[in-house]
Tab-separated table of C-alpha atoms in Angstrom:
chain	number	residue	atom	x	y	z
X	142	MET	CA	9.875	-73.301	-88.741
X	143	ALA	CA	9.746	-70.680	-91.969
X	144	GLN	CA	10.251	-67.360	-91.652
X	145	GLU	CA	6.663	-65.627	-91.750
X	146	THR	CA	5.480	-63.712	-94.532
X	147	ARG	CA	1.851	-63.615	-94.727
X	148	SER	CA	0.099	-60.357	-94.394
X	149	TYR	CA	-3.365	-58.882	-94.000
X	150	LYS	CA	-5.794	-56.225	-94.530
X	151	VAL	CA	-8.435	-53.825	-92.486
X	152	PHE	CA	-11.192	-52.944	-94.740
X	153	GLN	CA	-11.929	-49.066	-94.450
X	154	PHE	CA	-15.294	-48.254	-94.386
X	155	PRO	CA	-16.339	-45.114	-95.122
X	156	ALA	CA	-17.422	-42.707	-92.397
X	157	ASN	CA	-21.337	-42.560	-93.958
X	158	MET	CA	-21.197	-46.184	-93.322
X	159	ILE	CA	-19.687	-47.400	-90.280
X	160	PRO	CA	-21.062	-50.847	-89.213
X	161	ARG	CA	-23.828	-51.221	-86.915
X	162	VAL	CA	-22.834	-53.711	-83.915
X	163	ASP	CA	-26.091	-55.562	-83.947
X	164	GLY	CA	-24.903	-58.733	-84.494
X	165	ASP	CA	-25.791	-58.742	-88.308
X	166	ALA	CA	-23.917	-58.994	-91.173
X	167	ASP	CA	-24.621	-57.146	-93.784
X	168	ASP	CA	-22.561	-53.708	-93.147
X	169	TRP	CA	-19.838	-56.197	-94.479
X	170	LYS	CA	-21.837	-57.269	-97.703
X	171	MET	CA	-19.578	-54.744	-99.027
X	172	VAL	CA	-16.535	-55.577	-97.987
X	173	PRO	CA	-14.531	-57.980	-100.374
X	174	ASP	CA	-13.572	-61.273	-100.426
X	175	SER	CA	-9.868	-60.678	-100.576
X	176	TYR	CA	-10.393	-59.140	-96.825
X	177	THR	CA	-11.660	-62.981	-95.582
X	178	VAL	CA	-9.221	-64.479	-93.183
X	179	GLY	CA	-10.416	-67.840	-93.198
X	180	MET	CA	-10.036	-71.215	-91.272
X	181	ASP	CA	-7.376	-72.461	-94.152
X	182	GLN	CA	-4.908	-69.692	-92.937
X	183	LEU	CA	-5.344	-71.685	-89.019
X	184	VAL	CA	-3.002	-74.120	-87.723
X	185	ASN	CA	-3.705	-76.337	-84.833
X	186	ASP	CA	-1.516	-75.812	-82.201
X	187	LYS	CA	-2.738	-79.307	-80.596
X	188	ASN	CA	-1.614	-80.999	-84.080
X	189	LEU	CA	0.581	-78.943	-86.018
X	190	SER	CA	-0.179	-81.285	-89.746
X	191	ALA	CA	-4.172	-81.216	-88.661
X	192	LYS	CA	-5.875	-80.247	-91.224
X	193	PRO	CA	-9.508	-77.483	-90.403
X	194	ASP	CA	-12.509	-79.898	-90.745
X	195	PRO	CA	-15.685	-77.864	-91.337
X	196	LYS	CA	-18.355	-79.898	-90.418
X	197	ASN	CA	-16.849	-79.878	-86.880
X	198	MET	CA	-15.159	-76.219	-87.280
X	199	ASP	CA	-15.416	-73.681	-89.644
X	200	VAL	CA	-14.205	-69.706	-89.407
X	201	LYS	CA	-13.920	-66.586	-91.101
X	202	VAL	CA	-12.960	-63.579	-89.774
X	203	LYS	CA	-13.270	-59.635	-91.506
X	204	VAL	CA	-11.563	-56.500	-89.332
X	205	GLY	CA	-12.043	-52.384	-90.793
X	206	TRP	CA	-11.616	-49.281	-89.616
X	207	VAL	CA	-12.710	-45.900	-90.102
X	208	LYS	CA	-10.592	-43.244	-90.851
X	209	GLY	CA	-10.881	-41.106	-88.275
X	210	LEU	CA	-11.405	-43.675	-85.612
X	211	ASN	CA	-9.268	-45.199	-83.289
X	212	ARG	CA	-11.412	-48.307	-83.624
X	213	LEU	CA	-11.167	-51.543	-85.203
X	214	TYR	CA	-14.148	-53.284	-86.340
X	215	PHE	CA	-14.270	-57.483	-86.123
X	216	LEU	CA	-16.544	-59.765	-87.912
X	217	TYR	CA	-16.431	-63.087	-86.669
X	218	GLU	CA	-18.659	-65.928	-88.282
X	219	ALA	CA	-18.645	-69.320	-86.855
X	220	TYR	CA	-19.827	-72.413	-87.240
X	221	ASP	CA	-19.681	-75.427	-84.073
X	222	ASN	CA	-20.304	-78.293	-83.979
X	223	TYR	CA	-20.523	-78.128	-80.338
X	224	TRP	CA	-21.212	-75.093	-78.712
X	225	ASP	CA	-20.050	-75.176	-75.064
X	226	PHE	CA	-20.597	-72.182	-73.176
X	227	THR	CA	-21.819	-73.205	-69.538
X	228	HIS	CA	-19.209	-72.075	-67.343
X	229	PRO	CA	-19.108	-69.260	-65.424
X	230	ASP	CA	-14.963	-68.998	-65.839
X	231	LEU	CA	-12.506	-69.110	-68.486
X	232	HIS	CA	-13.989	-72.950	-70.123
X	233	ASN	CA	-15.594	-71.658	-72.729
X	234	ASP	CA	-15.455	-71.411	-76.608
X	235	ILE	CA	-13.228	-68.001	-77.025
X	236	PHE	CA	-12.236	-65.942	-79.645
X	237	GLU	CA	-8.898	-64.958	-78.883
X	238	VAL	CA	-7.326	-61.456	-80.356
X	239	VAL	CA	-3.982	-59.751	-79.965
X	240	VAL	CA	-3.164	-56.806	-81.224
X	241	ASP	CA	0.146	-54.159	-80.737
X	242	GLY	CA	-0.707	-51.205	-82.165
X	243	ASP	CA	2.764	-49.537	-83.033
X	244	ARG	CA	3.742	-53.037	-83.386
X	245	SER	CA	6.329	-52.588	-80.398
X	246	GLY	CA	6.291	-56.551	-80.087
X	247	GLY	CA	7.917	-58.350	-77.545
X	248	PRO	CA	6.119	-60.107	-73.910
X	249	LEU	CA	3.123	-58.436	-73.377
X	250	ILE	CA	1.994	-60.102	-70.240
X	251	ALA	CA	3.366	-60.992	-66.873
X	252	GLU	CA	4.538	-64.610	-66.425
X	253	GLN	CA	6.853	-63.195	-69.865
X	254	HIS	CA	8.727	-60.020	-68.368
X	255	PRO	CA	12.107	-59.814	-69.081
X	256	ASN	CA	12.974	-59.510	-65.322
X	257	LYS	CA	12.915	-62.071	-63.024
X	258	ASP	CA	13.213	-60.535	-60.064
X	259	LEU	CA	10.000	-58.873	-60.194
X	260	SER	CA	6.724	-60.216	-58.218
X	261	TRP	CA	3.566	-61.370	-59.915
X	262	SER	CA	1.726	-58.383	-58.918
X	263	GLU	CA	5.049	-55.775	-59.241
X	264	ALA	CA	4.584	-57.136	-63.422
X	265	TYR	CA	0.998	-57.675	-63.939
X	266	PHE	CA	0.368	-54.287	-62.870
X	267	SER	CA	3.004	-51.855	-64.193
X	268	PHE	CA	3.155	-54.046	-67.176
X	269	HIS	CA	1.070	-57.268	-68.622
X	270	GLY	CA	-1.290	-55.576	-71.085
X	271	VAL	CA	-0.200	-51.964	-70.967
X	272	HIS	CA	1.743	-51.934	-74.203
X	273	ALA	CA	-0.319	-54.618	-76.158
X	274	GLN	CA	-3.744	-56.066	-75.680
X	275	ASN	CA	-5.181	-59.812	-74.946
X	276	TYR	CA	-8.770	-60.176	-75.291
X	277	HIS	CA	-10.329	-63.311	-74.936
X	278	ILE	CA	-14.222	-63.265	-76.430
X	279	PHE	CA	-16.412	-65.610	-74.675
X	280	THR	CA	-18.504	-67.043	-78.128
X	281	PRO	CA	-20.837	-66.336	-76.872
X	282	ALA	CA	-21.153	-65.065	-73.438
X	283	GLU	CA	-24.642	-66.265	-71.447
X	284	GLY	CA	-24.064	-64.918	-67.884
X	285	LYS	CA	-20.947	-63.012	-68.265
X	286	ASP	CA	-19.437	-60.328	-69.738
X	287	TRP	CA	-18.441	-60.645	-73.076
X	288	ALA	CA	-14.284	-60.657	-72.746
X	289	LEU	CA	-11.394	-60.562	-70.420
X	290	ALA	CA	-9.336	-58.322	-71.010
X	291	TRP	CA	-6.232	-60.587	-70.416
X	292	GLY	CA	-4.417	-57.579	-68.269
X	293	SER	CA	-4.627	-54.777	-65.525
X	294	GLN	CA	-6.435	-53.130	-67.348
X	295	PRO	CA	-10.307	-54.154	-67.638
X	296	TRP	CA	-12.031	-51.024	-68.752
X	297	ILE	CA	-10.074	-51.277	-72.113
X	298	LYS	CA	-13.266	-54.105	-73.050
X	299	ASP	CA	-16.215	-51.268	-71.852
X	300	LEU	CA	-17.582	-48.272	-73.688
X	301	PRO	CA	-16.120	-45.703	-74.805
X	302	TYR	CA	-13.497	-48.369	-75.622
X	303	ALA	CA	-15.107	-51.058	-77.250
X	304	ASN	CA	-18.430	-52.572	-78.070
X	305	ALA	CA	-19.692	-56.228	-79.341
X	306	ALA	CA	-22.584	-57.692	-80.008
X	307	TYR	CA	-23.963	-61.187	-80.849
X	308	HIS	CA	-27.052	-63.542	-83.013
X	309	TYR	CA	-27.377	-66.836	-82.658
X	310	ASN	CA	-29.956	-70.016	-81.957
X	311	PHE	CA	-28.308	-72.364	-80.230
X	312	ARG	CA	-28.078	-73.440	-77.115
X	313	PRO	CA	-25.045	-74.874	-75.160
X	314	GLY	CA	-24.002	-79.344	-76.278
X	315	LYS	CA	-25.191	-77.888	-80.048
X	316	ALA	CA	-24.279	-77.296	-83.722
X	317	GLY	CA	-25.311	-73.944	-85.372
X	318	LYS	CA	-23.614	-71.066	-86.028
X	319	LEU	CA	-22.743	-67.276	-84.617
X	320	THR	CA	-22.371	-63.997	-85.476
X	321	LEU	CA	-20.422	-62.199	-83.490
X	322	GLU	CA	-19.696	-57.889	-84.352
X	323	PHE	CA	-17.523	-56.627	-81.548
X	324	TRP	CA	-14.976	-53.058	-82.172
X	325	ILE	CA	-11.965	-52.376	-79.526
X	326	THR	CA	-9.721	-49.841	-79.814
X	327	PRO	CA	-6.133	-50.637	-79.325
X	328	PHE	CA	-3.698	-48.668	-77.380
X	329	ASP	CA	0.137	-47.810	-77.424
X	330	TYR	CA	-0.059	-47.179	-73.480
X	331	ALA	CA	-2.996	-49.002	-71.136
X	332	GLY	CA	-2.510	-48.814	-67.813
X	333	PRO	CA	-3.901	-50.185	-64.751
X	334	GLU	CA	-4.944	-46.361	-62.792
X	335	GLY	CA	-7.405	-45.729	-66.184
X	336	PRO	CA	-8.020	-44.107	-69.118
X	337	ALA	CA	-6.777	-41.013	-67.995
X	338	ARG	CA	-2.996	-41.550	-68.842
X	339	ALA	CA	-3.228	-44.187	-71.526
X	340	VAL	CA	-2.488	-43.487	-75.203
X	341	GLU	CA	-4.437	-44.698	-78.388
X	342	THR	CA	-2.834	-46.027	-81.499
X	343	LYS	CA	-3.583	-43.535	-83.913
X	344	LEU	CA	-4.541	-45.492	-87.058
X	345	GLU	CA	-3.316	-44.176	-90.334
X	346	GLU	CA	-4.004	-45.482	-93.960
X	347	ASN	CA	-1.352	-47.285	-94.701
X	348	LYS	CA	0.399	-48.018	-91.397
X	349	LYS	CA	0.907	-51.124	-90.338
X	350	ILE	CA	-0.132	-52.686	-87.014
X	351	GLY	CA	0.180	-55.553	-84.768
X	352	LEU	CA	-2.699	-58.353	-84.980
X	353	CYS	CA	-3.378	-61.833	-84.489
X	354	TRP	CA	-6.266	-63.572	-83.305
X	355	ALA	CA	-6.612	-67.973	-81.948
X	356	VAL	CA	-10.016	-70.000	-81.636
X	357	LEU	CA	-10.133	-72.137	-78.580
X	358	ASP	CA	-12.262	-74.679	-79.577
X	359	TYR	CA	-13.834	-77.141	-76.243
X	360	ASP	CA	-15.699	-80.245	-77.996
X	361	ASP	CA	-17.267	-81.669	-74.975
X	362	VAL	CA	-15.170	-81.729	-73.046
X	363	ASN	CA	-14.351	-80.055	-69.122
X	364	ASP	CA	-9.935	-79.593	-68.927
X	365	VAL	CA	-9.437	-76.479	-70.293
X	366	LYS	CA	-5.678	-77.479	-71.447
X	367	LYS	CA	-7.679	-80.537	-73.823
X	368	GLN	CA	-9.902	-77.346	-76.002
X	369	ASP	CA	-8.712	-77.414	-79.925
X	370	PHE	CA	-6.523	-73.898	-79.997
X	371	TRP	CA	-6.255	-73.562	-83.550
X	372	ASN	CA	-4.047	-69.933	-84.732
X	373	LEU	CA	-3.488	-67.741	-86.816
X	374	SER	CA	0.530	-67.096	-86.191
X	375	ARG	CA	2.900	-70.301	-86.479
X	376	GLU	CA	3.528	-69.738	-82.805
X	377	HIS	CA	1.595	-70.122	-80.459
X	378	LYS	CA	3.089	-67.964	-77.647
X	379	MET	CA	1.464	-65.172	-79.864
X	380	TYR	CA	-1.217	-64.434	-76.878
X	381	GLY	CA	1.977	-63.281	-74.636
X	382	ASN	CA	4.332	-62.280	-76.763
X	383	ALA	CA	3.613	-58.931	-79.799
X	384	SER	CA	6.886	-60.308	-81.986
X	385	PHE	CA	4.872	-63.272	-82.741
X	386	LEU	CA	1.873	-61.437	-84.439
X	387	LEU	CA	1.274	-60.409	-88.199
X	388	PRO	CA	1.340	-57.170	-89.879
X	389	PHE	CA	-2.009	-55.936	-90.845
X	390	THR	CA	-2.291	-52.722	-93.225
X	391	LEU	CA	-4.765	-49.925	-92.803
X	392	MET	CA	-5.688	-50.051	-96.209
X	393	PRO	CA	-7.499	-46.842	-97.982
X	394	LEU	CA	-10.358	-47.135	-99.192
X	395	GLU	CA	-10.981	-49.076	-102.363
X	396	PRO	CA	-11.598	-47.254	-105.439
X	397	SER	CA	-15.717	-47.783	-105.619
X	398	PHE	CA	-16.113	-46.066	-102.821
X	399	ARG	CA	-13.853	-42.351	-103.754
X	400	ARG	CA	-14.754	-39.250	-104.609
X	401	PRO	CA	-13.545	-38.644	-107.997
X	402	LEU	CA	-13.258	-35.172	-106.226
X	403	ALA	CA	-13.610	-33.622	-102.949
X	404	ALA	CA	-11.917	-30.369	-100.668
X	405	GLN	CA	-10.272	-30.960	-97.389
X	406	TRP	CA	-7.493	-29.528	-95.466
X	407	SER	CA	-5.745	-28.971	-91.679
X	408	PHE	CA	-3.867	-26.793	-90.177
X	409	GLN	CA	-1.699	-26.328	-87.363
X	410	MET	CA	-0.393	-23.011	-85.264
X	411	VAL	CA	3.468	-23.312	-85.429
X	412	ASP	CA	4.969	-20.071	-83.792
X	413	PRO	CA	1.292	-17.877	-81.534
X	414	LYS	CA	3.821	-15.533	-80.390
X	415	ARG	CA	4.036	-14.958	-85.181
X	416	ARG	CA	0.662	-16.153	-85.626
X	417	LEU	CA	2.153	-18.467	-88.026
X	418	VAL	CA	-0.083	-21.044	-89.763
X	419	ALA	CA	0.891	-24.045	-91.495
X	420	PHE	CA	-1.899	-25.306	-93.897
X	421	THR	CA	-1.942	-28.912	-95.656
X	422	ASP	CA	-4.306	-30.356	-97.725
X	423	LYS	CA	-5.585	-33.579	-97.302
X	424	SER	CA	-8.802	-33.150	-100.511
X	425	GLU	CA	-9.590	-36.223	-102.674
X	426	GLY	CA	-9.376	-36.783	-106.280
X	427	LYS	CA	-7.070	-35.868	-109.352
X	428	ILE	CA	-6.255	-31.939	-108.972
X	429	THR	CA	-4.062	-29.605	-110.908
X	430	ALA	CA	-4.873	-26.638	-108.875
X	431	TRP	CA	-5.148	-25.377	-105.462
X	432	GLN	CA	-6.580	-21.184	-104.195
X	433	TRP	CA	-6.425	-20.909	-100.971
X	434	ASP	CA	-8.567	-17.650	-99.040
X	435	PHE	CA	-7.022	-17.169	-95.869
X	436	GLY	CA	-10.211	-14.865	-94.841
X	437	ASP	CA	-7.919	-12.057	-93.765
X	438	GLY	CA	-7.369	-10.107	-98.140
X	439	THR	CA	-4.198	-12.807	-99.083
X	440	THR	CA	-4.963	-15.661	-100.671
X	441	SER	CA	-2.689	-18.806	-101.921
X	442	THR	CA	-2.074	-20.794	-105.241
X	443	GLU	CA	-0.117	-23.431	-103.461
X	444	GLN	CA	-0.262	-26.740	-101.931
X	445	HIS	CA	0.704	-26.521	-98.793
X	446	PRO	CA	1.127	-23.159	-98.161
X	447	MET	CA	2.664	-21.103	-94.529
X	448	HIS	CA	0.322	-17.919	-94.128
X	449	THR	CA	1.101	-15.042	-90.650
X	450	TYR	CA	-2.005	-13.542	-89.970
X	451	LYS	CA	-0.833	-9.598	-89.118
X	452	GLU	CA	-3.924	-9.485	-86.829
X	453	ALA	CA	-4.980	-11.573	-83.995
X	454	GLY	CA	-8.872	-12.940	-84.917
X	455	LYS	CA	-11.141	-15.199	-86.191
X	456	TYR	CA	-10.856	-16.399	-89.743
X	457	VAL	CA	-12.879	-18.457	-92.540
X	458	VAL	CA	-10.296	-20.405	-94.265
X	459	VAL	CA	-11.434	-21.172	-97.741
X	460	LEU	CA	-10.007	-24.014	-99.736
X	461	TRP	CA	-11.040	-24.214	-103.693
X	462	VAL	CA	-9.438	-27.218	-105.946
X	463	GLU	CA	-9.801	-28.150	-109.394
X	464	GLY	CA	-9.112	-30.767	-111.840
X	465	PRO	CA	-10.346	-32.856	-114.342
X	466	ALA	CA	-13.640	-34.140	-112.738
X	467	GLY	CA	-14.438	-30.461	-111.621
X	468	LYS	CA	-14.005	-28.263	-109.164
X	469	ALA	CA	-14.962	-28.106	-104.813
X	470	ARG	CA	-14.366	-26.075	-102.412
X	471	MET	CA	-14.243	-26.806	-98.216
X	472	ALA	CA	-14.455	-23.900	-96.101
X	473	LYS	CA	-13.945	-24.011	-91.865
X	474	VAL	CA	-15.522	-21.711	-90.259
X	475	TRP	CA	-13.762	-20.010	-87.554
X	476	ASP	CA	-11.335	-23.502	-86.806
X	477	VAL	CA	-8.605	-20.298	-87.543
X	478	ALA	CA	-8.081	-18.377	-84.430
X	479	VAL	CA	-5.016	-17.000	-83.514
X	480	PRO	CA	-3.920	-15.190	-80.597
């Protein structure tokens, strides 16, 4: 098999345009077509030479994120000539998503645990879905939960870690189009004990995550092993091994959504005993000058200054920035408090 070279993009939604999860795709009209992953990117694991037939199944997927939120948003639009969703078990048309937020790779299901001396129970509850997660999303889900979070942590498919909504008007066994919107939270660690010790994947601009999906399509068959399995990865076992996922880059805002100039900053307490604080400029746009007011009568023109406060207290810190687009200011009231 040829070495995998494909990579994909995750669209950044502006913070004031976060998509509503309501089964309506209107919020996604702003997403350029270059972010769409179509059926032409998938391979049929049961017949590698098969070409997608849009009269049988046609799928389009877009993925998004919002800076500051550790969520991946999905729009799944699919036409199928036969929707199968009457059973209460795993027999269902499925959109299977696997995510490895920190690209740690390797097996993620009990059956593939490297230590074969472990019992199924030991492997499942200590390993399955812990460092990368697999979601079997039922398309659609009627009379059952929207997804199987395949692992020992079913809590990851519920609020506040996930949410989903559908729109469709077909009945079982009929043809039609389905729109599915959902978001999930990727985890670097998600254990069976619940969210108390969980570690969400920190999503940041230009970061690459491991991601892949498959479409499981029944066409009036009763055997779970006889469904078509259309896979974005060229490796069938991507469902249980994160090394077979593909890189998806968390993109910056598209140029049309960027502000020409906006002041923004963050800070970190470096040494509380010395009252030493590090300030980081996070402004947007082309900037030629910075002016900091630390709230104690001192200032700086550095982009990323360090400052030592002489007295304990709560301070109003202000950053002014200047560039070809003009001037901008960001003040934060009492965020900076030193002991």
